[in-house]
Coordinates of C-alpha atoms and ligand atoms in Angstrom, one line a residue:
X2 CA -34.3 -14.9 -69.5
X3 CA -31.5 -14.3 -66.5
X4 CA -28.2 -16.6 -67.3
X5 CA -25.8 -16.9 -64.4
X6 CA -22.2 -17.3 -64.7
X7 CA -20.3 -18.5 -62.0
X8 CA -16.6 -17.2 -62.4
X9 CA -14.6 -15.4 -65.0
X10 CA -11.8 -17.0 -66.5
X11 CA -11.5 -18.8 -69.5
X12 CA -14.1 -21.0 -69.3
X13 CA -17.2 -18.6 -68.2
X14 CA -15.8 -15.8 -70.3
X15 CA -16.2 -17.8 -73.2
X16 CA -19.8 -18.6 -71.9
X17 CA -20.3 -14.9 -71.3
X18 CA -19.7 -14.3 -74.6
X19 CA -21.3 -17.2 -76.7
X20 CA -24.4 -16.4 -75.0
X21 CA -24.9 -12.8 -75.7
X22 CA -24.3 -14.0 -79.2
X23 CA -26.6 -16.8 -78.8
X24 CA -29.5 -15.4 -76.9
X25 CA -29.1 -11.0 -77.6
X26 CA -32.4 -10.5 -75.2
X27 CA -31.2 -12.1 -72.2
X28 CA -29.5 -10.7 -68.9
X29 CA -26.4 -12.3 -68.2
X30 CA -25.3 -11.8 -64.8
X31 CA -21.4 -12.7 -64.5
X32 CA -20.1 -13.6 -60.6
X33 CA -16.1 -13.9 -59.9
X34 CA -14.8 -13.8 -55.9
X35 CA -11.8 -11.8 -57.5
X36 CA -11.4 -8.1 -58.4
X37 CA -9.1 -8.5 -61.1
X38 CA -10.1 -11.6 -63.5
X39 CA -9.0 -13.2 -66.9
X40 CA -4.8 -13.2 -66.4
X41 CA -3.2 -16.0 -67.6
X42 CA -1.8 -18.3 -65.1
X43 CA 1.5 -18.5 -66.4
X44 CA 1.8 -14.5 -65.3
X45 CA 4.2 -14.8 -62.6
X46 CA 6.7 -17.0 -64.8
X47 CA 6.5 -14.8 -67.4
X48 CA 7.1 -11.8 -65.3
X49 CA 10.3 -13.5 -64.0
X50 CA 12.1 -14.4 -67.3
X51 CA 11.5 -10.4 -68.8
X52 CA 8.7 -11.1 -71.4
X53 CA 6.5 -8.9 -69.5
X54 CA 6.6 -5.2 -68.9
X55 CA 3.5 -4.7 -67.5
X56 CA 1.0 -7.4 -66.2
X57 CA -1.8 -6.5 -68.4
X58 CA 0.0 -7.6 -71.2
X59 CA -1.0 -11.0 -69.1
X60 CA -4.3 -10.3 -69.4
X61 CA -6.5 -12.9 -71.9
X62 CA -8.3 -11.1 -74.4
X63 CA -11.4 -12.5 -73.9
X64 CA -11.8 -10.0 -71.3
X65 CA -12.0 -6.9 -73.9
X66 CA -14.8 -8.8 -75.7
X67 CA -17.2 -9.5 -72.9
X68 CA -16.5 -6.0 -71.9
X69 CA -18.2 -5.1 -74.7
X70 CA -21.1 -8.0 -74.5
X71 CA -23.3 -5.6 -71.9
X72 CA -23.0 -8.4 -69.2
X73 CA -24.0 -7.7 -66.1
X74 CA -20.2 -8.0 -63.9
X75 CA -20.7 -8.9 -60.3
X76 CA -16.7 -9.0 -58.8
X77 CA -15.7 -9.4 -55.2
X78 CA -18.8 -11.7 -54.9
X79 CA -18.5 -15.3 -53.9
X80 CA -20.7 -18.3 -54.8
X81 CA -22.1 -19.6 -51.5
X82 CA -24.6 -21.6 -51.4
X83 CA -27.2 -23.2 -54.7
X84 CA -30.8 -23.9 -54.4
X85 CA -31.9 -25.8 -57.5
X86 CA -35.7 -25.9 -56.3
X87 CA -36.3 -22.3 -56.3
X88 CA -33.5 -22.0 -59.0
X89 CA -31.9 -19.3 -57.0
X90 CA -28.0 -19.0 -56.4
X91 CA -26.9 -16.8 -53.0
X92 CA -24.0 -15.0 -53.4
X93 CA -21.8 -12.9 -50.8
X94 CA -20.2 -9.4 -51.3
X95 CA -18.0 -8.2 -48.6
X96 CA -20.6 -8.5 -45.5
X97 CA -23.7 -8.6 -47.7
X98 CA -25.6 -11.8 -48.8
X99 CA -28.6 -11.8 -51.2
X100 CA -30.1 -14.2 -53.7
X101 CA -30.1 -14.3 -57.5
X102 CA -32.3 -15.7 -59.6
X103 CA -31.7 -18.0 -62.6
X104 CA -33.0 -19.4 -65.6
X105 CA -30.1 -21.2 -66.5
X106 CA -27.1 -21.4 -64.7
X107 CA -23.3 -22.0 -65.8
X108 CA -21.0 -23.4 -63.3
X109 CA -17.4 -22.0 -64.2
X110 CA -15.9 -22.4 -61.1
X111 CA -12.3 -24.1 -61.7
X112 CA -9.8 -25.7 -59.8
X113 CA -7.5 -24.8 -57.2
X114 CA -3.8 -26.2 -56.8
X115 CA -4.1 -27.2 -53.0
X116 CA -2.0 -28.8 -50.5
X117 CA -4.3 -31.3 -48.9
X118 CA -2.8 -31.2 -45.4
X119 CA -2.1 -27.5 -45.7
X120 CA -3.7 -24.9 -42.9
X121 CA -3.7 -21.0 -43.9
X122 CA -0.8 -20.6 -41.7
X123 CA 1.6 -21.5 -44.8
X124 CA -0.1 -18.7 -46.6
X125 CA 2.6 -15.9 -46.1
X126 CA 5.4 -18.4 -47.4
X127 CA 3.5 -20.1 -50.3
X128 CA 4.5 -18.8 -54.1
X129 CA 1.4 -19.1 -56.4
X130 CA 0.0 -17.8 -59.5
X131 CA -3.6 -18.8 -60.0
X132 CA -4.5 -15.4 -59.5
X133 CA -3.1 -12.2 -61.0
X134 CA -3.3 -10.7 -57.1
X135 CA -1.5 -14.3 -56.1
X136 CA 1.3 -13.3 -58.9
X137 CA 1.8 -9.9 -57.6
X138 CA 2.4 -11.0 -53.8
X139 CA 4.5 -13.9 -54.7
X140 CA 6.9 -11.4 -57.1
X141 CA 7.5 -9.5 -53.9
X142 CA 8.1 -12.3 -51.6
X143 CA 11.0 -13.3 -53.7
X144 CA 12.9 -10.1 -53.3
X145 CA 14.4 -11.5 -50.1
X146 CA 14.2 -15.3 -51.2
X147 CA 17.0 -17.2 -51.1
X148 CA 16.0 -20.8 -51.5
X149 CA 12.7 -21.9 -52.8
X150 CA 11.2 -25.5 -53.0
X151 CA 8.6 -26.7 -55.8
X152 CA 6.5 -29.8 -55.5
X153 CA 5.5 -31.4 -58.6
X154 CA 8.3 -32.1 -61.4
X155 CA 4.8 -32.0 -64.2
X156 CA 4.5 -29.0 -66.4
X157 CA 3.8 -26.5 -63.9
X158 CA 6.3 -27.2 -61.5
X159 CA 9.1 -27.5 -64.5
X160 CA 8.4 -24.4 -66.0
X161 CA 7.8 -22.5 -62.3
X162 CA 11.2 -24.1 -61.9
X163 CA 12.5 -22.4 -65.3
X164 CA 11.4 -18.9 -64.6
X165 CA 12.6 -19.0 -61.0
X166 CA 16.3 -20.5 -62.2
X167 CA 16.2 -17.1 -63.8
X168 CA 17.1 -15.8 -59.9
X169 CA 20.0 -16.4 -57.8
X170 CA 18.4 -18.6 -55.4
X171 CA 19.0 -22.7 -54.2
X172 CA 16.3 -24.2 -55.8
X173 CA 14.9 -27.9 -55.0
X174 CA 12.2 -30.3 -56.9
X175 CA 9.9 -33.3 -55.1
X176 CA 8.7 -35.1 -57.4
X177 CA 7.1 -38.3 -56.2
X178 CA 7.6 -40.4 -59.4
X179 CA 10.7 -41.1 -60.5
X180 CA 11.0 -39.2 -63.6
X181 CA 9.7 -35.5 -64.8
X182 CA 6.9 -35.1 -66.9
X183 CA 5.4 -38.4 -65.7
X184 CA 2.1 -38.3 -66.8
X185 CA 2.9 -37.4 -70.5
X186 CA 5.8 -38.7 -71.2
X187 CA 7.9 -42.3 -70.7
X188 CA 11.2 -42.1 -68.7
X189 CA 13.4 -42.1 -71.3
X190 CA 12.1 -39.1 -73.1
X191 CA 12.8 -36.7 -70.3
X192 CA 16.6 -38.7 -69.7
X193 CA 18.2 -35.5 -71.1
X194 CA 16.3 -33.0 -69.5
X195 CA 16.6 -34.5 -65.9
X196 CA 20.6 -34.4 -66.9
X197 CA 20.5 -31.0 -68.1
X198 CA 19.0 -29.7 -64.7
X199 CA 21.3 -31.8 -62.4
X200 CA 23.9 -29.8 -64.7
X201 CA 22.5 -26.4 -63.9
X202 CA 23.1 -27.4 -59.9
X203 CA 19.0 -28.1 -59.4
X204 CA 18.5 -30.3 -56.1
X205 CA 16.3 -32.9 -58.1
X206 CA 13.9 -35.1 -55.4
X207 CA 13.0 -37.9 -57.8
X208 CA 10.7 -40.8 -56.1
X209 CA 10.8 -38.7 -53.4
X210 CA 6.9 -38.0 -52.3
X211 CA 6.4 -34.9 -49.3
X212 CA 4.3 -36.1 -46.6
X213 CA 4.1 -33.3 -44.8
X214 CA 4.7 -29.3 -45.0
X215 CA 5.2 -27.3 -41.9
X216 CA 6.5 -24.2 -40.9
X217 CA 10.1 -23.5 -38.9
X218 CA 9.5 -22.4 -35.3
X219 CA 10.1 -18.5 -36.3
X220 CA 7.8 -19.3 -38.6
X221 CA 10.4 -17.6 -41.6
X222 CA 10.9 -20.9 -43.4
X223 CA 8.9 -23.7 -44.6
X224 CA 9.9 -27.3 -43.7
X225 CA 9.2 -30.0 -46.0
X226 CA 9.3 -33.8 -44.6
X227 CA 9.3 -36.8 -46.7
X228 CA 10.7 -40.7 -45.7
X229 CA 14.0 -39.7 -46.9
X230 CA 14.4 -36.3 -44.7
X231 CA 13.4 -32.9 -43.6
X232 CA 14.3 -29.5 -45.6
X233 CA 13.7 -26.2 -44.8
X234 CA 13.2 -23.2 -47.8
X235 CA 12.5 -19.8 -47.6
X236 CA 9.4 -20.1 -49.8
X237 CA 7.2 -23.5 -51.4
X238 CA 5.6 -23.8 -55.2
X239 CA 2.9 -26.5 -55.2
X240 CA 2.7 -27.5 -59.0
X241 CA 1.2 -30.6 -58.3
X242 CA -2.2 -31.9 -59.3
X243 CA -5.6 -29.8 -59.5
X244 CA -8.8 -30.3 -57.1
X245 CA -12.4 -28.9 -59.2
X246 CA -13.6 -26.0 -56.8
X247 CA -17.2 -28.7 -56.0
X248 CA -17.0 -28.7 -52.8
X249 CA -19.7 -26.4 -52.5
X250 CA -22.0 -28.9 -54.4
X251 CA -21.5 -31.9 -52.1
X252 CA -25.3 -33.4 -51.7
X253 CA -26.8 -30.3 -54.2
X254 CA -25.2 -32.0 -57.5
X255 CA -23.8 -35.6 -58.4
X256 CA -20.1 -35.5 -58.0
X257 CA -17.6 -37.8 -59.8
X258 CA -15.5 -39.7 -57.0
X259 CA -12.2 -37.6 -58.0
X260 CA -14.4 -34.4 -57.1
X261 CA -15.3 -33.3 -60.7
X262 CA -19.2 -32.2 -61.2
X263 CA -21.2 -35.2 -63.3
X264 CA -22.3 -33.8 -66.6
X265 CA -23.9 -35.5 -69.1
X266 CA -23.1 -35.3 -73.3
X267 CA -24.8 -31.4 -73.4
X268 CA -22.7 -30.3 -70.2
X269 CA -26.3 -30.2 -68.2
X270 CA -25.4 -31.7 -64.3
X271 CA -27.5 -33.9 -62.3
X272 CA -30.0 -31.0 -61.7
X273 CA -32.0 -29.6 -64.8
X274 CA -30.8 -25.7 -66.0
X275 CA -27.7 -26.2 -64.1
X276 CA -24.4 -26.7 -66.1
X277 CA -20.9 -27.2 -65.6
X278 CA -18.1 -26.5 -67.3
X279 CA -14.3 -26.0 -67.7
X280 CA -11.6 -27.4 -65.0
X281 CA -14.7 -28.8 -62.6
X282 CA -15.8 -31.1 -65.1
X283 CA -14.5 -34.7 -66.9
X284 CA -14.2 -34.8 -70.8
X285 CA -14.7 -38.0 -72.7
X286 CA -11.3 -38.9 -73.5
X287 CA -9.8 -41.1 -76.5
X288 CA -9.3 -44.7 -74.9
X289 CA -9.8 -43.8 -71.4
X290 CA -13.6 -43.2 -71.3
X291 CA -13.4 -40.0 -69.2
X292 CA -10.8 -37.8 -67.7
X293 CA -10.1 -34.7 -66.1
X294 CA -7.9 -32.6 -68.1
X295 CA -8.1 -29.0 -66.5
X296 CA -6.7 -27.3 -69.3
X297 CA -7.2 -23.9 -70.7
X298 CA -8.0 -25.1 -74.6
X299 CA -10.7 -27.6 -72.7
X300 CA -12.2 -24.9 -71.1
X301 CA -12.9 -22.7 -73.9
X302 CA -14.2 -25.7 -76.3
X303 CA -16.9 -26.2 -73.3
X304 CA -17.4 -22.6 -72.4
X305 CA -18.6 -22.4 -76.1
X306 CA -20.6 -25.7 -76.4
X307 CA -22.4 -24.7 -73.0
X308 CA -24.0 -21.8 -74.9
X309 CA -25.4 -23.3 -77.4
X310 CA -26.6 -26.3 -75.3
X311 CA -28.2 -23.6 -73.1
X312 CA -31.8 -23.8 -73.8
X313 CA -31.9 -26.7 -76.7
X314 CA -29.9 -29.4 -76.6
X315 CA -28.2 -29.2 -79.7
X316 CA -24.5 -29.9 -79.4
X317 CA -22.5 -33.2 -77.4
X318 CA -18.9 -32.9 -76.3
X319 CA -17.1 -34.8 -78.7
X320 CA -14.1 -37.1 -77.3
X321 CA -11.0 -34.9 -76.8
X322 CA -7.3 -36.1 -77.0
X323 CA -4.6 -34.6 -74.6
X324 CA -2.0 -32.1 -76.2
X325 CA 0.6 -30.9 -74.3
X326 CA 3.7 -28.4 -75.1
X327 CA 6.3 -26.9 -73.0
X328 CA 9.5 -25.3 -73.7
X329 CA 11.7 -26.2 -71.1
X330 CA 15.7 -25.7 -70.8
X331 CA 15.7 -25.0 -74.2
X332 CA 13.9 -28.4 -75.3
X333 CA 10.2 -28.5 -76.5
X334 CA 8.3 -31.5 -75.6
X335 CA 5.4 -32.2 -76.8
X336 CA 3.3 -35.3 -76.1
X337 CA -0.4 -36.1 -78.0
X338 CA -2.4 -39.3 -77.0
X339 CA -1.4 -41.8 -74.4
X340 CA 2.0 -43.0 -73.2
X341 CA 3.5 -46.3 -73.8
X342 CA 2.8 -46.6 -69.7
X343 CA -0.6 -45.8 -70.1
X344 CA -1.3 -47.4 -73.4
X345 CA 0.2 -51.1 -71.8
X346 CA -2.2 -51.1 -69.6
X347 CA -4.8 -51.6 -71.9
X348 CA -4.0 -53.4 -75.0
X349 CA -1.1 -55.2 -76.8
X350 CA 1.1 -52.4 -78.5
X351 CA 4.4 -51.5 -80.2
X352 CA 6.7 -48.7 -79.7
X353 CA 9.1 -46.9 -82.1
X354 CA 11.6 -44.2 -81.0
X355 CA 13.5 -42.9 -83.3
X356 CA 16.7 -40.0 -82.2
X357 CA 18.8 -37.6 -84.8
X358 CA 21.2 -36.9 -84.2
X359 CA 21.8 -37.6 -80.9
X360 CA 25.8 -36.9 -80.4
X361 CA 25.3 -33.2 -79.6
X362 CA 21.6 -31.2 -79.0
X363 CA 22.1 -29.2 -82.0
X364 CA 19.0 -27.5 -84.1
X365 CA 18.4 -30.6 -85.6
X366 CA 17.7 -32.8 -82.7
X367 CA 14.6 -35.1 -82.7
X368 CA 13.7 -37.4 -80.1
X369 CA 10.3 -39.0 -81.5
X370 CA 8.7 -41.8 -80.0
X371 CA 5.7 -43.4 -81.3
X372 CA 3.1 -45.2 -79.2
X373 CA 0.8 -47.7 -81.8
X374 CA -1.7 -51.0 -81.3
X375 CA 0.5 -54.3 -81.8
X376 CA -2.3 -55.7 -84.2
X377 CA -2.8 -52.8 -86.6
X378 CA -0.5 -50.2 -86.0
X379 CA -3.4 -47.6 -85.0
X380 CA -1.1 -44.6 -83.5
X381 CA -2.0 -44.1 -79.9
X382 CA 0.2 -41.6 -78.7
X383 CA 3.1 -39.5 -79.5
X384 CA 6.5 -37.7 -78.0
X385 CA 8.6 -35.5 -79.4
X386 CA 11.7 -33.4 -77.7
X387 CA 13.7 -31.5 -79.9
X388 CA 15.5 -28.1 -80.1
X389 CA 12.6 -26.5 -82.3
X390 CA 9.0 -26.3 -82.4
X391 CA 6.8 -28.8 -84.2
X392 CA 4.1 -28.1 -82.7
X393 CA 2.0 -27.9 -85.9
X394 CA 2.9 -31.5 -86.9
X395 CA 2.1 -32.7 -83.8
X396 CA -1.4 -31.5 -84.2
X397 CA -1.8 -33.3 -86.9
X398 CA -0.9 -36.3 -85.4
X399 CA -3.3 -35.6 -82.2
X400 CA -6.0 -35.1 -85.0
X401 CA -4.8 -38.7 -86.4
X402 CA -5.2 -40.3 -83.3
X403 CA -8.6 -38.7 -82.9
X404 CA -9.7 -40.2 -86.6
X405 CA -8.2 -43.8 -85.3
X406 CA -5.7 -43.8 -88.0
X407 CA -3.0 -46.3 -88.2
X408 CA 0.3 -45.1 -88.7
X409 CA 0.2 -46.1 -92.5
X410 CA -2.7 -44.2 -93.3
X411 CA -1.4 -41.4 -91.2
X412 CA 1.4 -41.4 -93.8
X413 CA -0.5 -41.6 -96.9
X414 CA -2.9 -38.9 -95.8
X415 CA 0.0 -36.7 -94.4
X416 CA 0.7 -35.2 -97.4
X417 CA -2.1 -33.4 -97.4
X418 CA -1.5 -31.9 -94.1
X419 CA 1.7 -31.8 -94.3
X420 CA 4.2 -30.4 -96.7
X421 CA 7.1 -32.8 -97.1
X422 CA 9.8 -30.2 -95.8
X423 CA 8.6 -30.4 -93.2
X424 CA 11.3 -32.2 -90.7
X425 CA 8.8 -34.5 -89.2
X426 CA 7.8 -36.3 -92.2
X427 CA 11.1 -38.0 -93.0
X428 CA 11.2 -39.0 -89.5
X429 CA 7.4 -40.5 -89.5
X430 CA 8.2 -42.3 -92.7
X431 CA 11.2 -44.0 -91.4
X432 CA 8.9 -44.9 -88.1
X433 CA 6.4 -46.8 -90.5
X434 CA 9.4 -48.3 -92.0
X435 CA 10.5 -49.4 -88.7
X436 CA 7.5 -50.4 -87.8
X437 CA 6.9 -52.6 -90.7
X438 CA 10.1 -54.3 -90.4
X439 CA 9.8 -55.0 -86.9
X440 CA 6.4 -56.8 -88.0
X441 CA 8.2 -59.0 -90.9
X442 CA 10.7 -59.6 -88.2
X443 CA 8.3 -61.0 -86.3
X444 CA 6.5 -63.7 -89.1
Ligands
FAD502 C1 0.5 -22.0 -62.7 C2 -0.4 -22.6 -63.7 C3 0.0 -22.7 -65.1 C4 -0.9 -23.3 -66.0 N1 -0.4 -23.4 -67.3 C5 -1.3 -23.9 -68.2 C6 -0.9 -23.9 -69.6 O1 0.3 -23.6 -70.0 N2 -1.8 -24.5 -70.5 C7 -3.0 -24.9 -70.2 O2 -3.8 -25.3 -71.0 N3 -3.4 -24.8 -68.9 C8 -2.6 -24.3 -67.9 N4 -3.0 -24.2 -66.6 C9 -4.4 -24.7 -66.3 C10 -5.4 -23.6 -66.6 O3 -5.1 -22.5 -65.9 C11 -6.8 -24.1 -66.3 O4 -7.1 -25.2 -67.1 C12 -7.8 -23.0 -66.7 O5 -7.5 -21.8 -66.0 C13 -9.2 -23.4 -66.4 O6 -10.1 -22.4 -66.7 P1 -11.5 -22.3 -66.0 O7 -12.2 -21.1 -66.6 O8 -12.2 -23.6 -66.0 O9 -11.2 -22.0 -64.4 P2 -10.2 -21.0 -63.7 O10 -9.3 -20.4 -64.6 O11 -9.7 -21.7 -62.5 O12 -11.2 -19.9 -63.2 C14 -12.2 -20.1 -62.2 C15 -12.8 -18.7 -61.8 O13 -13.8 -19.0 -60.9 C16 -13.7 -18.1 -59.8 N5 -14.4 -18.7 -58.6 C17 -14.0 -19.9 -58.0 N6 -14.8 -20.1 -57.0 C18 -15.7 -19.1 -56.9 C19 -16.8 -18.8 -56.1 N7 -17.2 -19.6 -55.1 N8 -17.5 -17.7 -56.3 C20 -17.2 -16.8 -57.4 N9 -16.1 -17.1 -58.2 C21 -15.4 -18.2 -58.0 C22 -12.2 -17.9 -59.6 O14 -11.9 -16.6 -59.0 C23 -11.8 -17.9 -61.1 O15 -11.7 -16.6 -61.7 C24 -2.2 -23.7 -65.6 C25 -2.6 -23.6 -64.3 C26 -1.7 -23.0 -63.4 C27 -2.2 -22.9 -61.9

């Protein structure tokens, strides 16, 4: 039996792996366009705030173990063209082309972090990270930077922005909604944090969408052109969203209309033996139906369901719930579930925010806020910032949210998940507490 894996990251590593586990007599043929492969993204940041001595310490250690999973590695070879009839993928290595034959192929493709209206001309003055090659370059082009501008105030751009305000250079955010962290968190939560990096002297661009990226007439700066002006910068960071690398696929497979690859429950596309997985594909998602979330946890949960949906069909995705955690400016947010934004879109609901103490951001500081259904109090989402890491308590609430608790049986099973030192419990139980009063209020 001949598997093919299409890329090596996180997502067809884990395939790579599962299935030599899975099925021991088969040859699995793993394909990446890069030399190098498996680095985490967040190299380059990393690399700029010290915690790095050596780039391989940014490597993801799923790499040793398919190393030792006697795969066949195919790098430097590009996925060019699919035919599903013959069940044969061709594949280009420098000027060579040649066919490979399937059984069952795994589409682990990913996403790329592109500026629509962008031409390769940019290239030399773009910063990017996607690739471990990408980190190396952009390192270098910063020993003579002096001003760099990011697009995207999300997670990527804020934490790009972090690392680089480790360097003496005139930084400036675009960001075209009007707060940071839009998607997973309400306006008020990230308040502080826009304040603390007007503080540092950041050039925050809030509401302010770029319509258009050019370069200066020597070509040594970038110029950036939205309704409210024209900048110039030595070098640009795109953090904004992700596009699925499907282009490839267009009439082949059925796409989704954001660009995703269709997959059914097993992770099987359109065309039988042909799967897809990782940042090119949707997930079932708690309340929303589907949704792309390219991250890395999502592609490892379906480069390991993929396996052992390979040949019998033995395992659906399960609906997921969005996690995410960054430690910014010395704050951690944290946000699980959806957003009172989101969440008002869709149903009647109540919000509780609860701050301690707020006067000064000491150790103890908690900003919570919690997102729950007007009629039974079923927790929706979560946000926390606070000067330490609760990350573990937020879990459990993601895994509350995923069970369809309600915020009183969140409580009253808590206690098994979590001990009662632990600082988020007092602060939960004084949110039901809240929440029940606001309710009596209410009668
Ligand atoms: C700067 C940055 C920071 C991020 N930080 C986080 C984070 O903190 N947490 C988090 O969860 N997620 C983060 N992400 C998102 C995360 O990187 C992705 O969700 C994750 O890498 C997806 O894994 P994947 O295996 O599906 O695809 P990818 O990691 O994108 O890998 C795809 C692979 O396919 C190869 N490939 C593509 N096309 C072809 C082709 N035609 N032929 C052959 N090979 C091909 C590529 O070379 C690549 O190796 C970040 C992303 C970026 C850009």
């Amino acid at each position: 039996m001949d598997i093919v894996i299409v890329g090596a990251s996180f997502a067809g590593l884990t395939a790579a792996i599962e299935c030599r586990a899975a099925y021991p007599e088969a040859s699995i043929h793993l394909i990446d366009r890069e030399k190098e492969v498996g680095y985490f993204p967040n190299a380059l940041n990393w690399k700029l705030k010290g915690s790095l001595t050596s780039w391989d310490q940014a490597r993801i250690s799923l790499v040793k173990d398919a190393e030792q999973a006697d795969l066949d590695w195919k790098l430097e070879t590009s996925l060019i063209g699919l035919n599903c009839g013959r069940k044969t993928v061709l594949l280009e290595k420098g000027e060579t082309v040649f066919e490979l034959a399937y059984d069952y192929l795994i589409l682990a493709m990913g996403a790329s972090q592109i500026w629509e209206r962008s031409t390769g001309e940019l290239e030399p003055r773009l910063l990017s990270s996607k690739t471990i090659g990408a980190a190396q370059a952009s390192l270098e082009k910063l020993r003579d930077a002096q001003s760099i501008a990011l697009i995207g105030g999300g997670q990527i751009g804020l934490e790009s922005l972090e690392a680089l305000s480790q360097l003496p250079v005139r930084l400036s955010l675009f960001e075209a909604q009007d707060s940071l962290l839009a998607k997973y968190f309400d306006r008020e939560m990230t308040e502080k944090l826009r304040l603390k990096l007007e503080e540092a002297g950041l050039d925050l661009h809030l509401s302010e969408t770029v319509n258009d990226i050019s370069l200066s007439g020597s070509a040594d700066k970038v110029k950036l052109e939205s309704i409210h002006g024209q900048y110039e910068a030595d070098y640009l960071l795109i953090g904004t969203n992700f596009k699925p690398n499907s282009a490839l696929f267009e009439g082949a497979l059925e796409l989704n209309s954001d660009g995703t690859i269709w997959v059914d429950a097993f992770l099987q596309t359109s065309q039988e033996a042909v799967f897809a997985v990782g940042d090119l594909i949707q997930l079932p998602y708690a309340f929303l139906g589907k949704a792309y979330l390219p991250m890395i946890n999502h592609a490892i949960l379906t480069g390991r369901l993929v396996a052992q949906n390979l040949v019998d069909r033995k395992r659906p995705l399960k609906e997921v719930n969005r996690i995410i955690s960054s430690h910014l400016f010395g704050y951690y947010l944290t946000s699980v579930g959806l957003t009172e934004a989101e969440a008002e879109l869709r149903q009647e609901i109540r919000t509780i925010r609860l701050q301690r103490p707020f006067s000064d951001w000491d150790e103890r500081l908690v900003d919570f806020k919690l997102v729950l259904t007007k009629e039974s109090g079923r927790i929706l989402g979560g946000q926390l910032v606070s000067k330490s890491q609760h990350l573990e308590q937020m879990d459990s609430l993601a895994l509350a949210i995923s069970q369809g608790l309600c915020l009183q049986d969140f409580l009253e099973q808590s206690w098994l998940w979590l001990p009662r030192s632990r600082p988020l419990v007092p602060i939960l139980v004084e949110a039901a507490n809240l929440y029940h009063r606001l309710l009596r209020a209410e009668e």
